[in-house]
mmCIF file of C-alpha atoms in Angstrom:
data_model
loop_
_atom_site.group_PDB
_atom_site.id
_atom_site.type_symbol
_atom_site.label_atom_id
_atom_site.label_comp_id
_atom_site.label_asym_id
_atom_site.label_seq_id
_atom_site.Cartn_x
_atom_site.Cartn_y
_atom_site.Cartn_z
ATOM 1 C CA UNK A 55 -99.694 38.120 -110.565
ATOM 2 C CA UNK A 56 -99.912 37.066 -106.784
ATOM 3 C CA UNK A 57 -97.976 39.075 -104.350
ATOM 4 C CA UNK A 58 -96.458 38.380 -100.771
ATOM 5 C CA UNK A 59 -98.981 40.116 -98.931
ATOM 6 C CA UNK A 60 -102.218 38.430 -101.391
ATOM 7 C CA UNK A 61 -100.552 34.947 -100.581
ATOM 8 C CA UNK A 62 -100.188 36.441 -96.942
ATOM 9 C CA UNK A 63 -104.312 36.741 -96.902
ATOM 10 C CA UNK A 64 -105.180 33.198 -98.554
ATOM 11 C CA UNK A 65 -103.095 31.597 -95.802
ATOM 12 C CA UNK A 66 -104.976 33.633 -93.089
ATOM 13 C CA UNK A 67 -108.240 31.813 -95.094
ATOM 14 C CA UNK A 68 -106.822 28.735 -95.208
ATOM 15 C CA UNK A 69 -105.446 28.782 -91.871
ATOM 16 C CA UNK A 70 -109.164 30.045 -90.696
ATOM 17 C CA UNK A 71 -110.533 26.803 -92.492
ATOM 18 C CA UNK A 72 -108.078 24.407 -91.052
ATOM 19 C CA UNK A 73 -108.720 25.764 -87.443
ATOM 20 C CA UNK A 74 -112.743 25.761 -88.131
ATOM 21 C CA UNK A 75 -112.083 21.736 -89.027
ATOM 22 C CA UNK A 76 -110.285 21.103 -86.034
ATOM 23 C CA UNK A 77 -113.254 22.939 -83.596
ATOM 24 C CA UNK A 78 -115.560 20.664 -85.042
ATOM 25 C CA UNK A 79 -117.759 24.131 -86.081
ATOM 26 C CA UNK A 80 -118.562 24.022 -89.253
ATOM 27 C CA UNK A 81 -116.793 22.887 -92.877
ATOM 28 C CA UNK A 82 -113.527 23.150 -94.122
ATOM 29 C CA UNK A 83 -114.191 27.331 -95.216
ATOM 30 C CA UNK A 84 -112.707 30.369 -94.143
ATOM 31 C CA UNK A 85 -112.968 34.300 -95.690
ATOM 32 C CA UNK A 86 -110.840 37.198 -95.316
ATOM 33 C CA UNK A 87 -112.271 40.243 -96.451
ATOM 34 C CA UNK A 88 -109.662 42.743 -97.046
ATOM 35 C CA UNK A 89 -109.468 46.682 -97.850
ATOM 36 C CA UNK A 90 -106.415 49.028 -98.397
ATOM 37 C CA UNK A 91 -104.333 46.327 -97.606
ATOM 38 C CA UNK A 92 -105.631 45.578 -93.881
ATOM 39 C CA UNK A 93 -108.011 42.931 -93.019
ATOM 40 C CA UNK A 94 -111.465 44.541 -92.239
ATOM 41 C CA UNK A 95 -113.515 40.847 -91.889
ATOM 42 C CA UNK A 96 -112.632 37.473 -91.268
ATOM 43 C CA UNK A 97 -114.927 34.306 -90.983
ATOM 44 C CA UNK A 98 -115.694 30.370 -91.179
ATOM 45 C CA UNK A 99 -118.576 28.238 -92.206
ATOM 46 C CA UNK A 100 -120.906 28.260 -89.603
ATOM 47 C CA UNK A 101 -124.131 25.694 -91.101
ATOM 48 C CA UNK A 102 -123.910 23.516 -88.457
ATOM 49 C CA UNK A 103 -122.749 25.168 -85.534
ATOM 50 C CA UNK A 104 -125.480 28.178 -86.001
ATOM 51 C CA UNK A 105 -128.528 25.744 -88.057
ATOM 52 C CA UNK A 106 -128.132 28.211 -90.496
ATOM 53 C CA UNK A 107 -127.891 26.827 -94.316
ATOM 54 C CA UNK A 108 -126.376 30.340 -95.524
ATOM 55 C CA UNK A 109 -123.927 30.821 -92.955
ATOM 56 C CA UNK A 110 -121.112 29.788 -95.153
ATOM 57 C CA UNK A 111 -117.498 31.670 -94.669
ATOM 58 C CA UNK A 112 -118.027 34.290 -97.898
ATOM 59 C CA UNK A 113 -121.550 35.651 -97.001
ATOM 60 C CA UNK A 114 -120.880 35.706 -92.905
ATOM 61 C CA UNK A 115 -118.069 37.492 -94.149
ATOM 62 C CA UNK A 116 -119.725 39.831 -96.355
ATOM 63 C CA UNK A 117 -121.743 40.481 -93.540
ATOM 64 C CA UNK A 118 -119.261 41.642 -91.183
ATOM 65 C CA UNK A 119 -117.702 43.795 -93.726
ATOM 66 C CA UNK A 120 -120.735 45.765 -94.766
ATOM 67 C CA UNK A 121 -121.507 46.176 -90.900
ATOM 68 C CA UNK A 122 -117.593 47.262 -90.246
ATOM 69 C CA UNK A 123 -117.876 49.728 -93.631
ATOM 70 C CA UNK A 124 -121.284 50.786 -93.073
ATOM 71 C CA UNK A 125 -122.408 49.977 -96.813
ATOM 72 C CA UNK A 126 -123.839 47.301 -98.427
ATOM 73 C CA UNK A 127 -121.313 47.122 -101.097
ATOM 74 C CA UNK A 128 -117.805 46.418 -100.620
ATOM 75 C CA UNK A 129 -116.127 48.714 -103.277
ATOM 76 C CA UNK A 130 -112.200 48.753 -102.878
ATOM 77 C CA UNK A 131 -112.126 45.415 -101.062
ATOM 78 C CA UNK A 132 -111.233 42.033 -102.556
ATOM 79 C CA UNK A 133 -112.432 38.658 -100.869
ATOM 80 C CA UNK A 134 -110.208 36.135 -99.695
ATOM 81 C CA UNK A 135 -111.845 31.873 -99.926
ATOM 82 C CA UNK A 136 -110.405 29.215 -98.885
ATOM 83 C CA UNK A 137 -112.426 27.666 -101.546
ATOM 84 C CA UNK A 138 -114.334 28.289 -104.878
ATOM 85 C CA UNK A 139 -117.028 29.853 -103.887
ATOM 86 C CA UNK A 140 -120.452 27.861 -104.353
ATOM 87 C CA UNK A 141 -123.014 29.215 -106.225
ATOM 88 C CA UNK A 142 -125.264 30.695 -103.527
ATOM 89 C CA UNK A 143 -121.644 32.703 -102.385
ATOM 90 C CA UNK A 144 -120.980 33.454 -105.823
ATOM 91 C CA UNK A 145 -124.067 35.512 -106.254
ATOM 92 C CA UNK A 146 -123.692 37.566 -102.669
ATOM 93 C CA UNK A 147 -120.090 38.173 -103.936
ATOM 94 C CA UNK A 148 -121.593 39.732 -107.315
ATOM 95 C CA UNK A 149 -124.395 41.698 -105.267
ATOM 96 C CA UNK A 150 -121.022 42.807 -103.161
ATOM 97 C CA UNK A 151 -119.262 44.404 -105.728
ATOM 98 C CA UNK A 152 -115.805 43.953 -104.924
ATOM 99 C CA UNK A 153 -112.321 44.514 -107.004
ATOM 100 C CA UNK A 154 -111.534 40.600 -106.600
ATOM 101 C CA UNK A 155 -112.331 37.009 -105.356
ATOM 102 C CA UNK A 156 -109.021 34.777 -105.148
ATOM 103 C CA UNK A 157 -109.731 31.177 -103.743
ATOM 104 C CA UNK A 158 -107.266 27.975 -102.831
ATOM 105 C CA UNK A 159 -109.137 24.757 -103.783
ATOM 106 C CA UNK A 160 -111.340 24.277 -106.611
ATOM 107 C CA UNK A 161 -115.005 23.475 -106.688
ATOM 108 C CA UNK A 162 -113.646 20.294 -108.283
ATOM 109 C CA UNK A 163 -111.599 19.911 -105.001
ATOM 110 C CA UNK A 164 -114.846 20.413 -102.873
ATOM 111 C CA UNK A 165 -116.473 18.422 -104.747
ATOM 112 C CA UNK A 166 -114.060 15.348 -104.019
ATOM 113 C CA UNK A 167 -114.828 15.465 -100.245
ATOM 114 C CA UNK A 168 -118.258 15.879 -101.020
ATOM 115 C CA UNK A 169 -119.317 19.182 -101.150
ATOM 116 C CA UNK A 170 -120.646 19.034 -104.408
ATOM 117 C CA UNK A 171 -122.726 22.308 -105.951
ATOM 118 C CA UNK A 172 -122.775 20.696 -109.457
ATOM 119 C CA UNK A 173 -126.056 20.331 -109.573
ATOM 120 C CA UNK A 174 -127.322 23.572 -108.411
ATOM 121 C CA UNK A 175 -124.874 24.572 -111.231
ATOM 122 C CA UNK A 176 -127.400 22.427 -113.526
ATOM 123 C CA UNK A 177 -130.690 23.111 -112.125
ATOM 124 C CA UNK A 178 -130.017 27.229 -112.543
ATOM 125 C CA UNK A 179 -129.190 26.376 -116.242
ATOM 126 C CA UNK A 180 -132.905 24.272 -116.624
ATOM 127 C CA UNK A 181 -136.727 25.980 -117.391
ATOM 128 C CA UNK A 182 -138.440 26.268 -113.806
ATOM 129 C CA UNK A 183 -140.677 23.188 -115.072
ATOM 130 C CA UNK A 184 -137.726 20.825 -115.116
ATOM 131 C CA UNK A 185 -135.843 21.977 -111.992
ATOM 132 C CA UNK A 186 -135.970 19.159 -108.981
ATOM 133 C CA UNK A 187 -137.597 21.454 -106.537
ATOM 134 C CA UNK A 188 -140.789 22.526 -107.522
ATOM 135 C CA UNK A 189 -140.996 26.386 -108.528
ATOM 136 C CA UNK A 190 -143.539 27.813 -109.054
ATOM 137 C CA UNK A 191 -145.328 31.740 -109.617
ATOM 138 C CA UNK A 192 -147.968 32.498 -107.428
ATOM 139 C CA UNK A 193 -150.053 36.159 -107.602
ATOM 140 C CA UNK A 194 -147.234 37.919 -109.682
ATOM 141 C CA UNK A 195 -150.384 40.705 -110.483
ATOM 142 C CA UNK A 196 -150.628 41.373 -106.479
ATOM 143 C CA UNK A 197 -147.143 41.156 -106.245
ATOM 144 C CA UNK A 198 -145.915 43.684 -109.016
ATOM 145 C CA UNK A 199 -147.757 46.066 -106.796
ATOM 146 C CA UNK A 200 -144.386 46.418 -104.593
ATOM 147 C CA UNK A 201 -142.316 46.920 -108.029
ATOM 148 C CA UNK A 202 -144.431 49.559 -109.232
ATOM 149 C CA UNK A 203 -143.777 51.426 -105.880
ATOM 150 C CA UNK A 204 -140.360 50.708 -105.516
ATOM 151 C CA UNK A 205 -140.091 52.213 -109.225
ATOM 152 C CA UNK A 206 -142.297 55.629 -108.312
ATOM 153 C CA UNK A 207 -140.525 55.862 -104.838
ATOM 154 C CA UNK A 208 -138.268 58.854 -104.108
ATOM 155 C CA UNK A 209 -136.604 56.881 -100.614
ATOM 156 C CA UNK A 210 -135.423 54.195 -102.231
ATOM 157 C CA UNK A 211 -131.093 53.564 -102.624
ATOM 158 C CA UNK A 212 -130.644 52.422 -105.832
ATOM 159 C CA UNK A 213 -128.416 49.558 -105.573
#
């Protein structure tokens, strides 16, 4: 069950989404990143104003918080979206690790103003010989190389 201070940081998402709409910056997204209560990292999608096709609110979020924490994982803290997140922020949420993702509209909702990820949905669930974009393995003998010294290496941070 929701509390006061949870609905508290979905309206500071939402309210981040509505103002990014309004500055003509990006989509309709915003992110709160929260930790012990307090609000550590806050952000909005930023595609268009930045040309960047992975600057949506979640992972420029994400990225804030790790820098703010000083960790790549964001153990204790539980995300904030505006929306659903979409597949692509779904998977840097996972990689994350935190206690909770709470969102306001649906991915049925984004998908109504057309900001559909249905079919990335689709493609993930298809062999790499029926996907849309062509994928393909090149070299993986040359490339193991790098796993078999990752595996043997005593500076690596598991993670």
């Amino acid at each position: 069950m929701t509390n006061n201070l949870q609905n508290n940081f979905m309206r500071e998402a939402i309210r981040l989404s509505i103002e990014n709409v309004k500055s003509g910056n990006g989509g309709p997204f915003g992110a709160v990143i929260v930790k012990n209560g307090k609000i550590i990292a806050t952000a909005v999608n930023e595609v268009t104003s930045t040309n960047d096709p992975t600057a949506h609110a979640e992972i420029v979020a994400i990225r804030k918080a790790c820098k703010t924490l000083d960790s790549f994982q964001l153990d204790g803290c539980e995300i904030y979206c505006s929306c659903e997140p979409c597949p692509m922020c779904l998977g840097a949420i996972y990689w994350a690790r935190p206690n909770a993702v709470y969102f306001g509209n649906s991915k049925e909702d984004a998908a109504e103003i057309n900001f559909d990820d249905n079919f990335i949905y689709k493609e993930l669930d298809i062999s790499l010989n029926e996907r849309k974009l062509p994928t393909i393995q090149l070299l993986r003998n040359e490339a193991q190389s790098a796993f078999i010294q990752w595996q043997k290496s005593e500076e690596k941070i598991a993670y």
